PDB file of C-alpha atoms and ligand atoms in Angstrom:
ATOM      1  CA  UNK A   1     -68.975 -35.551  52.499  1.00  0.00           C
ATOM      2  CA  UNK A   2     -66.750 -37.672  50.271  1.00  0.00           C
ATOM      3  CA  UNK A   3     -63.404 -36.212  49.057  1.00  0.00           C
ATOM      4  CA  UNK A   4     -63.360 -35.240  45.325  1.00  0.00           C
ATOM      5  CA  UNK A   5     -60.961 -37.539  43.326  1.00  0.00           C
ATOM      6  CA  UNK A   6     -58.173 -35.652  41.432  1.00  0.00           C
ATOM      7  CA  UNK A   7     -57.502 -37.253  38.050  1.00  0.00           C
ATOM      8  CA  UNK A   8     -54.140 -39.022  37.836  1.00  0.00           C
ATOM      9  CA  UNK A   9     -52.965 -36.700  34.927  1.00  0.00           C
ATOM     10  CA  UNK A  10     -53.295 -33.634  37.272  1.00  0.00           C
ATOM     11  CA  UNK A  11     -51.473 -35.080  40.179  1.00  0.00           C
ATOM     12  CA  UNK A  12     -47.970 -34.191  38.875  1.00  0.00           C
ATOM     13  CA  UNK A  13     -46.723 -31.010  40.543  1.00  0.00           C
ATOM     14  CA  UNK A  14     -46.783 -28.099  38.201  1.00  0.00           C
ATOM     15  CA  UNK A  15     -43.650 -26.095  38.257  1.00  0.00           C
ATOM     16  CA  UNK A  16     -42.656 -22.702  36.794  1.00  0.00           C
ATOM     17  CA  UNK A  17     -39.024 -23.878  36.616  1.00  0.00           C
ATOM     18  CA  UNK A  18     -37.727 -24.001  33.018  1.00  0.00           C
ATOM     19  CA  UNK A  19     -36.112 -27.227  32.220  1.00  0.00           C
ATOM     20  CA  UNK A  20     -32.586 -26.012  31.384  1.00  0.00           C
ATOM     21  CA  UNK A  21     -29.344 -27.841  30.398  1.00  0.00           C
ATOM     22  CA  UNK A  22     -31.075 -30.455  28.247  1.00  0.00           C
ATOM     23  CA  UNK A  23     -29.235 -32.609  25.644  1.00  0.00           C
ATOM     24  CA  UNK A  24     -30.351 -35.437  23.425  1.00  0.00           C
ATOM     25  CA  UNK A  25     -29.229 -37.436  20.428  1.00  0.00           C
ATOM     26  CA  UNK A  26     -29.266 -35.674  17.086  1.00  0.00           C
ATOM     27  CA  UNK A  27     -32.418 -35.824  15.033  1.00  0.00           C
ATOM     28  CA  UNK A  28     -30.386 -36.106  11.879  1.00  0.00           C
ATOM     29  CA  UNK A  29     -26.681 -36.565  11.292  1.00  0.00           C
ATOM     30  CA  UNK A  30     -24.700 -34.055   9.158  1.00  0.00           C
ATOM     31  CA  UNK A  31     -24.065 -35.416   5.611  1.00  0.00           C
ATOM     32  CA  UNK A  32     -27.203 -37.317   5.398  1.00  0.00           C
ATOM     33  CA  UNK A  33     -30.554 -36.544   3.659  1.00  0.00           C
ATOM     34  CA  UNK A  34     -34.063 -37.580   4.499  1.00  0.00           C
ATOM     35  CA  UNK A  35     -34.698 -40.830   2.804  1.00  0.00           C
ATOM     36  CA  UNK A  36     -37.900 -39.967   0.896  1.00  0.00           C
ATOM     37  CA  UNK A  37     -39.333 -36.628   0.108  1.00  0.00           C
ATOM     38  CA  UNK A  38     -42.082 -35.678  -2.424  1.00  0.00           C
ATOM     39  CA  UNK A  39     -39.609 -33.705  -4.529  1.00  0.00           C
ATOM     40  CA  UNK A  40     -39.265 -36.129  -7.487  1.00  0.00           C
ATOM     41  CA  UNK A  41     -35.375 -36.051  -6.814  1.00  0.00           C
ATOM     42  CA  UNK A  42     -33.681 -39.305  -5.906  1.00  0.00           C
ATOM     43  CA  UNK A  43     -31.665 -39.599  -2.696  1.00  0.00           C
ATOM     44  CA  UNK A  44     -28.275 -39.784  -4.495  1.00  0.00           C
ATOM     45  CA  UNK A  45     -29.010 -36.509  -6.300  1.00  0.00           C
ATOM     46  CA  UNK A  46     -29.946 -34.783  -3.109  1.00  0.00           C
ATOM     47  CA  UNK A  47     -26.889 -36.148  -1.340  1.00  0.00           C
ATOM     48  CA  UNK A  48     -24.586 -34.825  -3.975  1.00  0.00           C
ATOM     49  CA  UNK A  49     -26.266 -31.479  -4.160  1.00  0.00           C
ATOM     50  CA  UNK A  50     -26.396 -30.914  -0.402  1.00  0.00           C
ATOM     51  CA  UNK A  51     -22.738 -31.808  -0.109  1.00  0.00           C
ATOM     52  CA  UNK A  52     -21.772 -29.202  -2.841  1.00  0.00           C
ATOM     53  CA  UNK A  53     -24.167 -26.565  -1.392  1.00  0.00           C
ATOM     54  CA  UNK A  54     -22.624 -26.928   2.028  1.00  0.00           C
ATOM     55  CA  UNK A  55     -19.236 -26.151   0.435  1.00  0.00           C
ATOM     56  CA  UNK A  56     -20.799 -23.082  -1.234  1.00  0.00           C
ATOM     57  CA  UNK A  57     -22.381 -22.179   2.119  1.00  0.00           C
ATOM     58  CA  UNK A  58     -19.098 -22.425   3.965  1.00  0.00           C
ATOM     59  CA  UNK A  59     -17.399 -20.135   1.429  1.00  0.00           C
ATOM     60  CA  UNK A  60     -20.226 -17.675   1.411  1.00  0.00           C
ATOM     61  CA  UNK A  61     -20.324 -17.465   5.162  1.00  0.00           C
ATOM     62  CA  UNK A  62     -16.541 -16.824   5.144  1.00  0.00           C
ATOM     63  CA  UNK A  63     -16.935 -14.124   2.485  1.00  0.00           C
ATOM     64  CA  UNK A  64     -19.798 -12.638   4.511  1.00  0.00           C
ATOM     65  CA  UNK A  65     -17.562 -12.347   7.626  1.00  0.00           C
ATOM     66  CA  UNK A  66     -14.609 -11.019   5.529  1.00  0.00           C
ATOM     67  CA  UNK A  67     -16.932  -8.133   4.454  1.00  0.00           C
ATOM     68  CA  UNK A  68     -17.713  -7.328   8.123  1.00  0.00           C
ATOM     69  CA  UNK A  69     -14.052  -7.516   9.074  1.00  0.00           C
ATOM     70  CA  UNK A  70     -13.224  -5.148   6.074  1.00  0.00           C
ATOM     71  CA  UNK A  71     -16.148  -2.869   7.117  1.00  0.00           C
ATOM     72  CA  UNK A  72     -14.734  -2.550  10.584  1.00  0.00           C
ATOM     73  CA  UNK A  73     -10.978  -2.374   9.884  1.00  0.00           C
ATOM     74  CA  UNK A  74     -10.833  -0.298   6.673  1.00  0.00           C
ATOM     75  CA  UNK A  75      -8.450   2.734   6.837  1.00  0.00           C
ATOM     76  CA  UNK A  76      -7.346   5.611   4.622  1.00  0.00           C
ATOM     77  CA  UNK A  77      -8.798   8.350   2.345  1.00  0.00           C
ATOM     78  CA  UNK A  78     -11.515   6.102   0.939  1.00  0.00           C
ATOM     79  CA  UNK A  79     -12.616   5.016   4.405  1.00  0.00           C
ATOM     80  CA  UNK A  80     -16.224   6.240   4.275  1.00  0.00           C
ATOM     81  CA  UNK A  81     -17.303   4.983   0.936  1.00  0.00           C
ATOM     82  CA  UNK A  82     -15.592   1.508   1.493  1.00  0.00           C
ATOM     83  CA  UNK A  83     -17.011   1.370   5.010  1.00  0.00           C
ATOM     84  CA  UNK A  84     -20.517   1.730   3.498  1.00  0.00           C
ATOM     85  CA  UNK A  85     -19.923  -0.490   0.407  1.00  0.00           C
ATOM     86  CA  UNK A  86     -18.467  -3.345   2.477  1.00  0.00           C
ATOM     87  CA  UNK A  87     -21.573  -3.253   4.722  1.00  0.00           C
ATOM     88  CA  UNK A  88     -23.887  -3.323   1.768  1.00  0.00           C
ATOM     89  CA  UNK A  89     -22.225  -6.308   0.276  1.00  0.00           C
ATOM     90  CA  UNK A  90     -22.245  -7.901   3.777  1.00  0.00           C
ATOM     91  CA  UNK A  91     -26.025  -7.526   3.979  1.00  0.00           C
ATOM     92  CA  UNK A  92     -26.481  -9.053   0.547  1.00  0.00           C
ATOM     93  CA  UNK A  93     -24.180 -11.998   1.493  1.00  0.00           C
ATOM     94  CA  UNK A  94     -26.361 -12.524   4.670  1.00  0.00           C
ATOM     95  CA  UNK A  95     -29.342 -13.043   2.380  1.00  0.00           C
ATOM     96  CA  UNK A  96     -27.505 -15.440   0.146  1.00  0.00           C
ATOM     97  CA  UNK A  97     -26.327 -17.519   3.145  1.00  0.00           C
ATOM     98  CA  UNK A  98     -29.941 -17.967   4.207  1.00  0.00           C
ATOM     99  CA  UNK A  99     -31.038 -18.938   0.605  1.00  0.00           C
ATOM    100  CA  UNK A 100     -28.258 -21.603   0.274  1.00  0.00           C
ATOM    101  CA  UNK A 101     -28.793 -22.992   3.831  1.00  0.00           C
ATOM    102  CA  UNK A 102     -32.554 -23.298   3.382  1.00  0.00           C
ATOM    103  CA  UNK A 103     -32.093 -24.968   0.021  1.00  0.00           C
ATOM    104  CA  UNK A 104     -29.939 -27.564   1.719  1.00  0.00           C
ATOM    105  CA  UNK A 105     -32.646 -28.150   4.353  1.00  0.00           C
ATOM    106  CA  UNK A 106     -35.468 -28.425   1.857  1.00  0.00           C
ATOM    107  CA  UNK A 107     -33.556 -31.002  -0.052  1.00  0.00           C
ATOM    108  CA  UNK A 108     -33.593 -33.039   3.067  1.00  0.00           C
ATOM    109  CA  UNK A 109     -29.980 -32.254   4.166  1.00  0.00           C
ATOM    110  CA  UNK A 110     -28.328 -30.545   7.057  1.00  0.00           C
ATOM    111  CA  UNK A 111     -26.800 -27.073   6.645  1.00  0.00           C
ATOM    112  CA  UNK A 112     -23.452 -26.092   8.240  1.00  0.00           C
ATOM    113  CA  UNK A 113     -24.084 -23.322  10.694  1.00  0.00           C
ATOM    114  CA  UNK A 114     -21.369 -22.815  13.259  1.00  0.00           C
ATOM    115  CA  UNK A 115     -18.063 -20.842  12.691  1.00  0.00           C
ATOM    116  CA  UNK A 116     -15.769 -23.624  13.722  1.00  0.00           C
ATOM    117  CA  UNK A 117     -17.401 -26.006  11.209  1.00  0.00           C
ATOM    118  CA  UNK A 118     -17.349 -23.310   8.564  1.00  0.00           C
ATOM    119  CA  UNK A 119     -13.585 -22.591   9.214  1.00  0.00           C
ATOM    120  CA  UNK A 120     -12.816 -26.360   8.714  1.00  0.00           C
ATOM    121  CA  UNK A 121     -14.700 -26.449   5.421  1.00  0.00           C
ATOM    122  CA  UNK A 122     -14.049 -23.199   3.543  1.00  0.00           C
ATOM    123  CA  UNK A 123     -11.535 -22.993   0.688  1.00  0.00           C
ATOM    124  CA  UNK A 124     -10.970 -19.208   1.239  1.00  0.00           C
ATOM    125  CA  UNK A 125      -7.645 -18.283   2.750  1.00  0.00           C
ATOM    126  CA  UNK A 126      -7.714 -17.185   6.372  1.00  0.00           C
ATOM    127  CA  UNK A 127      -6.791 -13.606   6.793  1.00  0.00           C
ATOM    128  CA  UNK A 128      -4.758 -12.323   9.811  1.00  0.00           C
ATOM    129  CA  UNK A 129      -6.533 -10.851  12.777  1.00  0.00           C
ATOM    130  CA  UNK A 130      -5.006  -7.477  12.312  1.00  0.00           C
ATOM    131  CA  UNK A 131      -5.746  -4.627   9.929  1.00  0.00           C
ATOM    132  CA  UNK A 132      -4.553  -4.653   6.344  1.00  0.00           C
ATOM    133  CA  UNK A 133      -4.260  -1.990   3.698  1.00  0.00           C
ATOM    134  CA  UNK A 134      -7.148  -1.287   1.415  1.00  0.00           C
ATOM    135  CA  UNK A 135      -5.611  -2.916  -1.715  1.00  0.00           C
ATOM    136  CA  UNK A 136      -5.038  -6.059   0.240  1.00  0.00           C
ATOM    137  CA  UNK A 137      -8.578  -6.087   1.726  1.00  0.00           C
ATOM    138  CA  UNK A 138      -9.947  -5.609  -1.809  1.00  0.00           C
ATOM    139  CA  UNK A 139      -7.725  -8.302  -3.217  1.00  0.00           C
ATOM    140  CA  UNK A 140      -8.765 -10.828  -0.507  1.00  0.00           C
ATOM    141  CA  UNK A 141     -12.424 -10.141  -1.175  1.00  0.00           C
ATOM    142  CA  UNK A 142     -11.921 -10.601  -4.953  1.00  0.00           C
ATOM    143  CA  UNK A 143     -10.082 -13.854  -4.355  1.00  0.00           C
ATOM    144  CA  UNK A 144     -12.939 -15.087  -2.277  1.00  0.00           C
ATOM    145  CA  UNK A 145     -15.491 -14.092  -4.925  1.00  0.00           C
ATOM    146  CA  UNK A 146     -13.402 -15.857  -7.574  1.00  0.00           C
ATOM    147  CA  UNK A 147     -13.538 -19.164  -5.568  1.00  0.00           C
ATOM    148  CA  UNK A 148     -17.248 -18.854  -5.158  1.00  0.00           C
ATOM    149  CA  UNK A 149     -17.949 -17.852  -8.750  1.00  0.00           C
ATOM    150  CA  UNK A 150     -15.873 -20.755 -10.113  1.00  0.00           C
ATOM    151  CA  UNK A 151     -17.833 -23.152  -7.860  1.00  0.00           C
ATOM    152  CA  UNK A 152     -21.152 -21.665  -8.909  1.00  0.00           C
ATOM    153  CA  UNK A 153     -20.434 -22.238 -12.612  1.00  0.00           C
ATOM    154  CA  UNK A 154     -19.353 -25.930 -12.044  1.00  0.00           C
ATOM    155  CA  UNK A 155     -22.272 -26.558  -9.531  1.00  0.00           C
ATOM    156  CA  UNK A 156     -25.031 -25.042 -11.639  1.00  0.00           C
ATOM    157  CA  UNK A 157     -24.099 -27.148 -14.635  1.00  0.00           C
ATOM    158  CA  UNK A 158     -23.932 -30.265 -12.577  1.00  0.00           C
ATOM    159  CA  UNK A 159     -27.236 -29.478 -10.967  1.00  0.00           C
ATOM    160  CA  UNK A 160     -28.994 -29.255 -14.294  1.00  0.00           C
ATOM    161  CA  UNK A 161     -27.175 -32.367 -15.611  1.00  0.00           C
ATOM    162  CA  UNK A 162     -28.593 -34.475 -12.771  1.00  0.00           C
ATOM    163  CA  UNK A 163     -32.039 -32.846 -12.898  1.00  0.00           C
ATOM    164  CA  UNK A 164     -31.929 -30.536  -9.921  1.00  0.00           C
ATOM    165  CA  UNK A 165     -33.312 -27.543 -11.763  1.00  0.00           C
ATOM    166  CA  UNK A 166     -34.165 -25.613  -8.558  1.00  0.00           C
ATOM    167  CA  UNK A 167     -30.500 -25.719  -7.372  1.00  0.00           C
ATOM    168  CA  UNK A 168     -29.337 -24.667 -10.805  1.00  0.00           C
ATOM    169  CA  UNK A 169     -31.731 -21.703 -10.825  1.00  0.00           C
ATOM    170  CA  UNK A 170     -30.849 -20.690  -7.190  1.00  0.00           C
ATOM    171  CA  UNK A 171     -27.087 -20.851  -7.765  1.00  0.00           C
ATOM    172  CA  UNK A 172     -27.299 -18.857 -11.070  1.00  0.00           C
ATOM    173  CA  UNK A 173     -29.865 -16.315 -10.067  1.00  0.00           C
ATOM    174  CA  UNK A 174     -29.189 -15.746  -6.443  1.00  0.00           C
ATOM    175  CA  UNK A 175     -25.514 -16.542  -5.907  1.00  0.00           C
ATOM    176  CA  UNK A 176     -23.595 -16.204  -9.213  1.00  0.00           C
ATOM    177  CA  UNK A 177     -25.236 -13.005 -10.402  1.00  0.00           C
ATOM    178  CA  UNK A 178     -24.869 -11.167  -6.980  1.00  0.00           C
ATOM    179  CA  UNK A 179     -21.210 -12.158  -6.735  1.00  0.00           C
ATOM    180  CA  UNK A 180     -20.496 -10.982 -10.315  1.00  0.00           C
ATOM    181  CA  UNK A 181     -22.056  -7.655  -9.482  1.00  0.00           C
ATOM    182  CA  UNK A 182     -20.073  -7.279  -6.213  1.00  0.00           C
ATOM    183  CA  UNK A 183     -16.821  -8.165  -8.100  1.00  0.00           C
ATOM    184  CA  UNK A 184     -17.464  -5.178 -10.511  1.00  0.00           C
ATOM    185  CA  UNK A 185     -17.965  -2.800  -7.572  1.00  0.00           C
ATOM    186  CA  UNK A 186     -14.795  -4.014  -5.840  1.00  0.00           C
ATOM    187  CA  UNK A 187     -12.435  -4.308  -8.841  1.00  0.00           C
ATOM    188  CA  UNK A 188     -13.170  -0.750 -10.100  1.00  0.00           C
ATOM    189  CA  UNK A 189     -11.478   0.422  -6.798  1.00  0.00           C
ATOM    190  CA  UNK A 190      -8.225  -1.247  -7.932  1.00  0.00           C
ATOM    191  CA  UNK A 191      -7.963   0.772 -11.179  1.00  0.00           C
ATOM    192  CA  UNK A 192      -5.055   3.083 -10.788  1.00  0.00           C
ATOM    193  CA  UNK A 193      -6.879   6.182 -12.086  1.00  0.00           C
ATOM    194  CA  UNK A 194      -5.705   9.710 -11.133  1.00  0.00           C
ATOM    195  CA  UNK A 195      -7.493  11.217  -8.142  1.00  0.00           C
ATOM    196  CA  UNK A 196      -6.621  14.894  -8.662  1.00  0.00           C
ATOM    197  CA  UNK A 197      -4.207  15.513 -11.513  1.00  0.00           C
ATOM    198  CA  UNK A 198      -4.917  14.193 -15.029  1.00  0.00           C
ATOM    199  CA  UNK A 199      -2.052  12.405 -16.530  1.00  0.00           C
ATOM    200  CA  UNK A 200      -0.019  14.233 -19.183  1.00  0.00           C
ATOM    201  CA  UNK A 201      -1.069  13.261 -22.727  1.00  0.00           C
ATOM    202  CA  UNK A 202       1.639  11.104 -24.436  1.00  0.00           C
ATOM    203  CA  UNK A 203       4.118  13.313 -26.374  1.00  0.00           C
ATOM    204  CA  UNK A 204       4.255  12.694 -30.134  1.00  0.00           C
ATOM    205  CA  UNK A 205       7.755  11.758 -31.291  1.00  0.00           C
ATOM    206  CA  UNK A 206       9.299  14.468 -33.584  1.00  0.00           C
ATOM    207  CA  UNK A 207      10.346  13.417 -37.165  1.00  0.00           C
TER     208      UNK A 207
HETATM  209 FE1  FE2 B   1     -21.236  -1.079  11.084  1.00  0.00          FE
END
């Protein structure tokens, strides 16, 4: 009886070994945008917006991490409430990071992702590794918010000026408003209000 022919495609040995340690050239270089997309936004507009959004992303990722650092390292009589508040704001910043990064990708760009790249890009001052007092933690967080808020105002105006309404809307609705609200929650903790004893009313001057 004649031997059955095995088709050439099935002659390669099948292996259960995963193909690990693979590397290849990048699909797309950082700082570029896909040449043509059906978004009705010209390449120069998408280049400028993705560059600006990557700055906003780096600052937002840094603020996000500053919140986790503060959540872990907070100390003092307000430990519990601040521990919870810092983590709530952290979770909200995680969402914002994703919204910004995906906006960069949908505009045809490449989002920053890794900590080393973020550290090289952010404008937020690097804190020490050690623990700091609550007023300093709050001040650092507020300074970081201020940088982000200032950038949001400038970036949203520029986005609508050059016709990128989607970026304008995202920056105002998702980033700016959330940051403004978090600033309020933080800054109220820096009001020097009495904790237990009310202050004496001011004495009227006689005569
Ligand atoms: Fe935690």
